[in-house]
Coordinates of N, CA and C in Angstrom, one line a residue:
X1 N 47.9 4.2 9.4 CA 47.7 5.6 9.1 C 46.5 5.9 8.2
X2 N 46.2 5.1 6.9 CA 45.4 5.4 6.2 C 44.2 4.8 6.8
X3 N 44.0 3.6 7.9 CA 42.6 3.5 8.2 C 42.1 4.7 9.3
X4 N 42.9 5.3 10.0 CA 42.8 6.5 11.1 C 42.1 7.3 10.1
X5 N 42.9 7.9 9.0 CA 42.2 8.9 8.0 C 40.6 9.1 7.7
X6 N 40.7 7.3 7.3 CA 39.0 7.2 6.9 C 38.3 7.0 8.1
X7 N 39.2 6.6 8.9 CA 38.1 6.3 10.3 C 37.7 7.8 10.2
X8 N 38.5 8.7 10.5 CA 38.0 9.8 11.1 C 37.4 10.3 10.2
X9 N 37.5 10.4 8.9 CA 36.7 10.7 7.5 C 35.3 10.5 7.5
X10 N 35.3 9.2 8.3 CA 33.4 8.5 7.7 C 33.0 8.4 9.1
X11 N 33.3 9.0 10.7 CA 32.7 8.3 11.9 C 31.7 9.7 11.9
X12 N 32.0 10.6 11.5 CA 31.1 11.8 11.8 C 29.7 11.5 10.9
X13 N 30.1 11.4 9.8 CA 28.6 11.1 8.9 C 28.1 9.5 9.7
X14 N 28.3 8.5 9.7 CA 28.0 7.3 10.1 C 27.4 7.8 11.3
X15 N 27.6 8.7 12.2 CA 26.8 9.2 13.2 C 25.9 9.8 13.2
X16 N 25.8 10.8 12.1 CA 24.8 11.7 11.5 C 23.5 10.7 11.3
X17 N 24.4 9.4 9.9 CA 23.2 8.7 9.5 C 22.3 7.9 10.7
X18 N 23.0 7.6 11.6 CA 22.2 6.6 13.1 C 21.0 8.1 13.5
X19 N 21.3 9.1 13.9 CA 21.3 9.8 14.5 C 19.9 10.2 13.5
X20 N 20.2 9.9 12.2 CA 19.1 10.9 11.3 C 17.7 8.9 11.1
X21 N 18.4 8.5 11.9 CA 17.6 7.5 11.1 C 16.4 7.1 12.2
X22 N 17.6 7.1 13.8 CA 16.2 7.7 15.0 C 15.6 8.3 15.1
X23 N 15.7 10.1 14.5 CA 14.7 11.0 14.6 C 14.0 10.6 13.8
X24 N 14.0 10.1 12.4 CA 13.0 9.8 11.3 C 11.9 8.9 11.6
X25 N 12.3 7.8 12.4 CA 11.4 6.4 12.8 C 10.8 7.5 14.0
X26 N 11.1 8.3 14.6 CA 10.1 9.0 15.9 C 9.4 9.4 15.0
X27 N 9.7 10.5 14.1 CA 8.2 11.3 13.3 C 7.5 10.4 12.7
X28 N 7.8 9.4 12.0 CA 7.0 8.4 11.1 C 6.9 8.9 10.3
X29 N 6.2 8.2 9.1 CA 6.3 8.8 7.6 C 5.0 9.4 7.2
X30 N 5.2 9.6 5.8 CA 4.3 10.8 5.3 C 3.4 9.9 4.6
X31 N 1.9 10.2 4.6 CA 0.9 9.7 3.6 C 0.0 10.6 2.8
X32 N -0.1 10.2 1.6 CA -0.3 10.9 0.6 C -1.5 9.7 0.1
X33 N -3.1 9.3 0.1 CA -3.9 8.4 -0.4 C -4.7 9.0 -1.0
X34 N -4.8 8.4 -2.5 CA -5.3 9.8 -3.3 C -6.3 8.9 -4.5
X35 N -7.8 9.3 -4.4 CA -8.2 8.7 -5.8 C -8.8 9.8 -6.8
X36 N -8.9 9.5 -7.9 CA -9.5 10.4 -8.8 C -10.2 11.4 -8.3
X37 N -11.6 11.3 -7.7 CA -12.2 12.1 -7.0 C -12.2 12.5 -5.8
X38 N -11.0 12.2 -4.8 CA -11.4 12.5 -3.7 C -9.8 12.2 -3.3
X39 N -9.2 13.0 -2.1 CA -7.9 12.5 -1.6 C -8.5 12.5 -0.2
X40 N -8.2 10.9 0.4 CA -8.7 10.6 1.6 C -7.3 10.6 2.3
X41 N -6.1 11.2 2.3 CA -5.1 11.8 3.3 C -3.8 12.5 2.7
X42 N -3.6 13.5 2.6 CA -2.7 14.7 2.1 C -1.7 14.5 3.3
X43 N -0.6 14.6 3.4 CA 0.2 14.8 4.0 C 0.4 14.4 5.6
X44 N -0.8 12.9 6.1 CA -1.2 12.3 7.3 C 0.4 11.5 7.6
X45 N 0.7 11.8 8.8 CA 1.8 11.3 9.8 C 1.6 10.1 10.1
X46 N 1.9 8.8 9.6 CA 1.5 7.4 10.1 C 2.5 6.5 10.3
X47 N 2.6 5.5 11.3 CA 4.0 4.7 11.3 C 3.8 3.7 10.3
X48 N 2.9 3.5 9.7 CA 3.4 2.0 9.0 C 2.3 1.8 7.8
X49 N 2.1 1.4 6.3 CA 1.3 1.1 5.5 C 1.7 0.3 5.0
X50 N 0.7 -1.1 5.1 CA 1.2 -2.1 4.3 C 0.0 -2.2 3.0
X51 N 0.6 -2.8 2.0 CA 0.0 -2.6 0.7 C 0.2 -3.8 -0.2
X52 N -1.1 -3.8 -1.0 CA -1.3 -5.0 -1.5 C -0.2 -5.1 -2.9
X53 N 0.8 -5.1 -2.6 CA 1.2 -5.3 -4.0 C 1.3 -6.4 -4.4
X54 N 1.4 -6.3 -6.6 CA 1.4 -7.2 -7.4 C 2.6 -8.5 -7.3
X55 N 3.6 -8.1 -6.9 CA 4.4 -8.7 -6.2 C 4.4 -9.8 -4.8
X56 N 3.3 -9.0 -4.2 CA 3.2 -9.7 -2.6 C 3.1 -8.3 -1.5
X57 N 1.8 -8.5 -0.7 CA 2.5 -8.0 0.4 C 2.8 -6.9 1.0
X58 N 3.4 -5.7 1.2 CA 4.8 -5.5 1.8 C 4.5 -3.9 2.6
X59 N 5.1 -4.2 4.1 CA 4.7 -2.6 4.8 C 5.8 -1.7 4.5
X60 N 5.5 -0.3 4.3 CA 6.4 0.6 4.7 C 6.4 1.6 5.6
X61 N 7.4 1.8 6.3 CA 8.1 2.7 7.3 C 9.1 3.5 7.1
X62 N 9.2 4.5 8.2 CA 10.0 5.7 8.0 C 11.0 5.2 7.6
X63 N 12.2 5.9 6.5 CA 13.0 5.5 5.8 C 13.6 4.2 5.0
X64 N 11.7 4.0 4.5 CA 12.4 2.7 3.4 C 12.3 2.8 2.1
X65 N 13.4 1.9 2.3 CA 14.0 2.5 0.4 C 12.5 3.1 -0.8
X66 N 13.5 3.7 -1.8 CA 12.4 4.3 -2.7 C 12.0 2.8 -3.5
X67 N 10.4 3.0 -4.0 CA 10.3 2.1 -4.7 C 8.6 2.3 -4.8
X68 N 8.8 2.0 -6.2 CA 7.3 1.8 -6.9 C 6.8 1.0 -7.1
X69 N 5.3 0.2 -6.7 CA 4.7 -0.9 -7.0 C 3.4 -1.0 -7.1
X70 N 3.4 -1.6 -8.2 CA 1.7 -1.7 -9.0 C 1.1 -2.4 -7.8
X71 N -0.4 -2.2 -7.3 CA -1.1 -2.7 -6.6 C -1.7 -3.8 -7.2
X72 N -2.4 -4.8 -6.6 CA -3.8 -5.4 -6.6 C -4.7 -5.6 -6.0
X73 N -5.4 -6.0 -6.7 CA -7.3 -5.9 -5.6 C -6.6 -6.8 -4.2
X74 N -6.9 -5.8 -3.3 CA -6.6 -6.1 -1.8 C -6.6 -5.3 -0.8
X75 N -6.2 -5.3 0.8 CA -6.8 -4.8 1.5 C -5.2 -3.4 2.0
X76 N -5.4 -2.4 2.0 CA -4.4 -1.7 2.2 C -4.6 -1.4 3.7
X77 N -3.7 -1.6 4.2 CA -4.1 -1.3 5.9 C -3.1 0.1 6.4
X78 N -3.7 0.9 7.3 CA -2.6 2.2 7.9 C -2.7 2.0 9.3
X79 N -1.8 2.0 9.5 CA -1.3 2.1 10.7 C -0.9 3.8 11.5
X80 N -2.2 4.2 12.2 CA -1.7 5.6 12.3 C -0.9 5.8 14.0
X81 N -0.3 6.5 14.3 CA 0.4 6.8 15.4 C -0.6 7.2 16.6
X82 N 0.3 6.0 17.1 CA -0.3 6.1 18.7 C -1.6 4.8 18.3
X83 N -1.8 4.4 17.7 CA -3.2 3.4 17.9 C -2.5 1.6 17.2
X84 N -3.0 1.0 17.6 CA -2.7 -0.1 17.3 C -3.6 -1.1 16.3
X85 N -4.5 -0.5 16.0 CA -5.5 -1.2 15.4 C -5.2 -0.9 13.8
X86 N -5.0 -1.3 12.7 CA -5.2 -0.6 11.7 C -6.3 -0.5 10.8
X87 N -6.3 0.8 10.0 CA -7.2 1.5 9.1 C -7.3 0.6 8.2
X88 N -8.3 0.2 7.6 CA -8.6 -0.9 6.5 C -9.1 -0.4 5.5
X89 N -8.8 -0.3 4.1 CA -9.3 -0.1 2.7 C -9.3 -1.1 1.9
X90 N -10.3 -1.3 0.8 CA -10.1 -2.5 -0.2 C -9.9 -1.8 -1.0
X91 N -9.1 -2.1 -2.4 CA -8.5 -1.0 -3.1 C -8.4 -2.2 -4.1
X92 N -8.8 -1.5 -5.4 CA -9.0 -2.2 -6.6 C -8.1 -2.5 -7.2
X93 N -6.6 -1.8 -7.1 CA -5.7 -1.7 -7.6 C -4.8 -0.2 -7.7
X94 N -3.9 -0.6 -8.5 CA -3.3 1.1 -8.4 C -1.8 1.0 -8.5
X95 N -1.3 2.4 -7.9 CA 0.1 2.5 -7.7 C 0.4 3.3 -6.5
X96 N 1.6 2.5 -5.8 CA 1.7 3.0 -4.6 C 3.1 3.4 -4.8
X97 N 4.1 4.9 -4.4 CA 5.4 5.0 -4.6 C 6.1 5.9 -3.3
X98 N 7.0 5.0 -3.1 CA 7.8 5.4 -2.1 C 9.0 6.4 -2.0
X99 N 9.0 7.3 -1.6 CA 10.1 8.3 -1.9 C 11.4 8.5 -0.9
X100 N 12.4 8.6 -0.9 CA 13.4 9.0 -0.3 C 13.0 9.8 1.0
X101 N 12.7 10.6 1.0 CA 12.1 11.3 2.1 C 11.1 10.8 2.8
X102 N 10.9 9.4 3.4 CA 9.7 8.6 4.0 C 8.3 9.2 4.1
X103 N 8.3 9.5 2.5 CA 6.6 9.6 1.8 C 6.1 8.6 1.0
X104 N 5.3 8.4 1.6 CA 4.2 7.6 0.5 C 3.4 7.6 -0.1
X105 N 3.1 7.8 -1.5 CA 2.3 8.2 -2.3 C 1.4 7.1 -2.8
X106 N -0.2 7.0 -2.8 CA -0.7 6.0 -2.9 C -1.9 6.3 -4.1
X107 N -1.7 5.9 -5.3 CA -2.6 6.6 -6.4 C -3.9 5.2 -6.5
X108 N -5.4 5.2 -6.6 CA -6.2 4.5 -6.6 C -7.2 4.5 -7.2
X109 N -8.0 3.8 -8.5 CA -8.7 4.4 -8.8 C -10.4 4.5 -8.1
X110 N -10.4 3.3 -7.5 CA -11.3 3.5 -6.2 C -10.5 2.9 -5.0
X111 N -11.5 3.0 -3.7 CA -11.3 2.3 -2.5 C -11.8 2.7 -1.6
X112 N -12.8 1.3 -0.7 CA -13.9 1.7 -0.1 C -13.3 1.1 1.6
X113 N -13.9 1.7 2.4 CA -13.7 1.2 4.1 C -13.9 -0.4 4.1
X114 N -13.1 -1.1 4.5 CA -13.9 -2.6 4.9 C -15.0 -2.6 5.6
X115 N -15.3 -1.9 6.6 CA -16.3 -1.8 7.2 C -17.9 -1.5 6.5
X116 N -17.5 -1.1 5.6 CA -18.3 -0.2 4.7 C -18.8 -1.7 3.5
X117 N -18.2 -2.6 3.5 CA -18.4 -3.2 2.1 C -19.5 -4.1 2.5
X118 N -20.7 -4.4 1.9 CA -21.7 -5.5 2.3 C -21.2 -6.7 1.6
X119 N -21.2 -7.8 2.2 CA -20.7 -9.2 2.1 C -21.8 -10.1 0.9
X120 N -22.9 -9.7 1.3 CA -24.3 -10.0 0.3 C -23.8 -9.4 -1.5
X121 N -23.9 -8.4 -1.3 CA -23.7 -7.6 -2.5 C -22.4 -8.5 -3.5
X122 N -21.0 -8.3 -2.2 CA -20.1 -8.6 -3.2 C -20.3 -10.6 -3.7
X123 N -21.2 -10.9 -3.3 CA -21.6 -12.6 -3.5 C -22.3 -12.3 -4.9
X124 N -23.1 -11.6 -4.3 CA -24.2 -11.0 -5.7 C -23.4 -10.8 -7.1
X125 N -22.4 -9.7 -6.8 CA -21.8 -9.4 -8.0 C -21.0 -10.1 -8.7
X126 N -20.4 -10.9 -7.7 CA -19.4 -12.0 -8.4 C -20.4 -12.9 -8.8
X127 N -21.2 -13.6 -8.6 CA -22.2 -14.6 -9.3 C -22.5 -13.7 -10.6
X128 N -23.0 -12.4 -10.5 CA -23.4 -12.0 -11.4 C -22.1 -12.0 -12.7
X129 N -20.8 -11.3 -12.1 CA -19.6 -11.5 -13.1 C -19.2 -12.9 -13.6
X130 N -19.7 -13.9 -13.1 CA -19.2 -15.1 -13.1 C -19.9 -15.9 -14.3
X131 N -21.4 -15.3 -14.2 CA -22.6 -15.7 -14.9 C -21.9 -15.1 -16.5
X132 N -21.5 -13.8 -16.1 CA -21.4 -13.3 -17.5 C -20.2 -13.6 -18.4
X133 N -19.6 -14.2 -17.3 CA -18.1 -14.8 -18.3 C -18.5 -15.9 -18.9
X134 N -19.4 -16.6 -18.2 CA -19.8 -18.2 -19.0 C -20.6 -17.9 -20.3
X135 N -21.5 -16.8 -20.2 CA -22.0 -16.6 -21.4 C -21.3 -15.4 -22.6
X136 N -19.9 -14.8 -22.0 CA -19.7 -14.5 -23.2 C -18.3 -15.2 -24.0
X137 N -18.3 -14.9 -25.5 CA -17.5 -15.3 -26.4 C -15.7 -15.6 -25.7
X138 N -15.3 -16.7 -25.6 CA -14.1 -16.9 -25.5 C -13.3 -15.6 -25.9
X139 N -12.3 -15.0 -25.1 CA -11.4 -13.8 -25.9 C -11.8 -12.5 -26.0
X140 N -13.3 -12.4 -26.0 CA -14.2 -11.3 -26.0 C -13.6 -10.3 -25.3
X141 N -13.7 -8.7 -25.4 CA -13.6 -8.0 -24.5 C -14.7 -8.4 -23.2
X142 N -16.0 -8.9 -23.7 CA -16.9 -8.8 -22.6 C -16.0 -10.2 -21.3
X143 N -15.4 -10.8 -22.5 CA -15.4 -11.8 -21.5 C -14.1 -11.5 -20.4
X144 N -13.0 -10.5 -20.9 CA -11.9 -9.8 -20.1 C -12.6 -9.1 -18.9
X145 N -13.5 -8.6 -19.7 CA -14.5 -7.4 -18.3 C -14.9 -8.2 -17.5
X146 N -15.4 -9.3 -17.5 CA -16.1 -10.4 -16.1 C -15.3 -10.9 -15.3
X147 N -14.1 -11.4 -16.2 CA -12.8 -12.2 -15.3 C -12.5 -10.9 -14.5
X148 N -12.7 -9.9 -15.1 CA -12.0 -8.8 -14.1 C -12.2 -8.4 -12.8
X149 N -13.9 -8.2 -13.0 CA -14.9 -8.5 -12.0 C -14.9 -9.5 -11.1
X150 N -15.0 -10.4 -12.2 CA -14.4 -11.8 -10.8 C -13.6 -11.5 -9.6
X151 N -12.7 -11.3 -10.3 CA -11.4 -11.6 -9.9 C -11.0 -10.5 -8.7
X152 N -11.3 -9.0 -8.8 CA -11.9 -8.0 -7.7 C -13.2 -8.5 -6.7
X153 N -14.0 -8.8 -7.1 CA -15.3 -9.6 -6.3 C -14.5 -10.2 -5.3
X154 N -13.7 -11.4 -6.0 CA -13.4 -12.2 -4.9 C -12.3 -11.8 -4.1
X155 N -11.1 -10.8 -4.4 CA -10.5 -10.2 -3.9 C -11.5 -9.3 -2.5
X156 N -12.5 -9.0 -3.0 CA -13.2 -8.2 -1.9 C -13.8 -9.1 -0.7
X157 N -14.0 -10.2 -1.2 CA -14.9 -11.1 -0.9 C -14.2 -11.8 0.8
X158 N -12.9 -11.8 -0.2 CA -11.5 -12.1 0.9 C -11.2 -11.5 2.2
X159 N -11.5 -10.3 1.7 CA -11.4 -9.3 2.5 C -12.1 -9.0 3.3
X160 N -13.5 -9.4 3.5 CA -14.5 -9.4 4.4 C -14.8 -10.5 5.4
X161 N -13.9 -11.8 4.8 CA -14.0 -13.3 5.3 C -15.6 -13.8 4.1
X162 N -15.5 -14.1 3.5 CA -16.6 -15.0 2.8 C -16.0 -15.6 1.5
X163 N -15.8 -16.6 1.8 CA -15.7 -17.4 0.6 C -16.3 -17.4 -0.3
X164 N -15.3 -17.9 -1.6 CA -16.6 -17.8 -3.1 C -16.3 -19.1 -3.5
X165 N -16.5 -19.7 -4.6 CA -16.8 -21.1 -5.3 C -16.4 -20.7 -6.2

């Protein structure tokens, strides 16, 4: 008698939820990519963005759980509806947060097209950051600022296919 009760108690919502979780994966989720000076997508319809997080990794899709995660220098890829190929950004870092309502909120302080990045340059700069960490003071701020550089350089560097040393 009492599992009839709940059965019949929780089959209507349990239906609801299938039922809300199909139409959601048809629309796809919301994208929000936003840097200081410029928001390169306000409220774009896309099935899938995966993102470099500090963690590892990781795509999201229509109705996945809420959750905030610090970026790192890496390649954020979108996946927009109907195409198979995905949108490519290198992105320095940042915060990416996912909301209940399958929106994605992507905050950056830069981030350029892969396409867009010259392979020469980012060799250049990382030699050049590389150079500067050997010459400054152990612990230095200057010497935090180069590893940093490094360390994005080669992140970019990754991202283009060219190896660094």
């Amino acid at each position: 008698m009492m599992q009839r009760a709940l059965l019949r108690r929780f089959t209507p919502s349990l239906r609801r939820t299938f039922s809300t979780v199909e139409e959601s994966a048809a629309a796809g989720m919301t994208l929000n990519f936003n840097l200081p000076h410029e928001s390169i997508y306000v409220g774009a319809k896309v099935d899938q963005v995966i993102v470099p997080g500090v963690a590892g990794e990781y795509g999201v899709t229509a109705d996945h759980v809420p959750l905030v995660a610090q970026l790192k220098p890496g390649v954020l890829q979108i996946l927009h509806q109907g195409t198979a190929e995905a949108e490519k950004y290198f992105v320095a870092g940042g915060f990416s947060i996912t909301h209940p309502n399958s929106t994605t909120d992507i905050s950056c302080p830069e981030a350029v097209k892969i396409d867009d990045i010259d392979s020469a340059s980012v060799t250049a700069a990382f030699e050049a950051a590389k150079s500067a960490f050997s010459s400054a003071e152990a612990g230095s701020q200057a010497a935090a600022e180069a590893q940093i550089d490094m360390e994005v350089n080669k992140a970019m560097a990754f991202a283009v296919g060219v190896s660094l040393a």
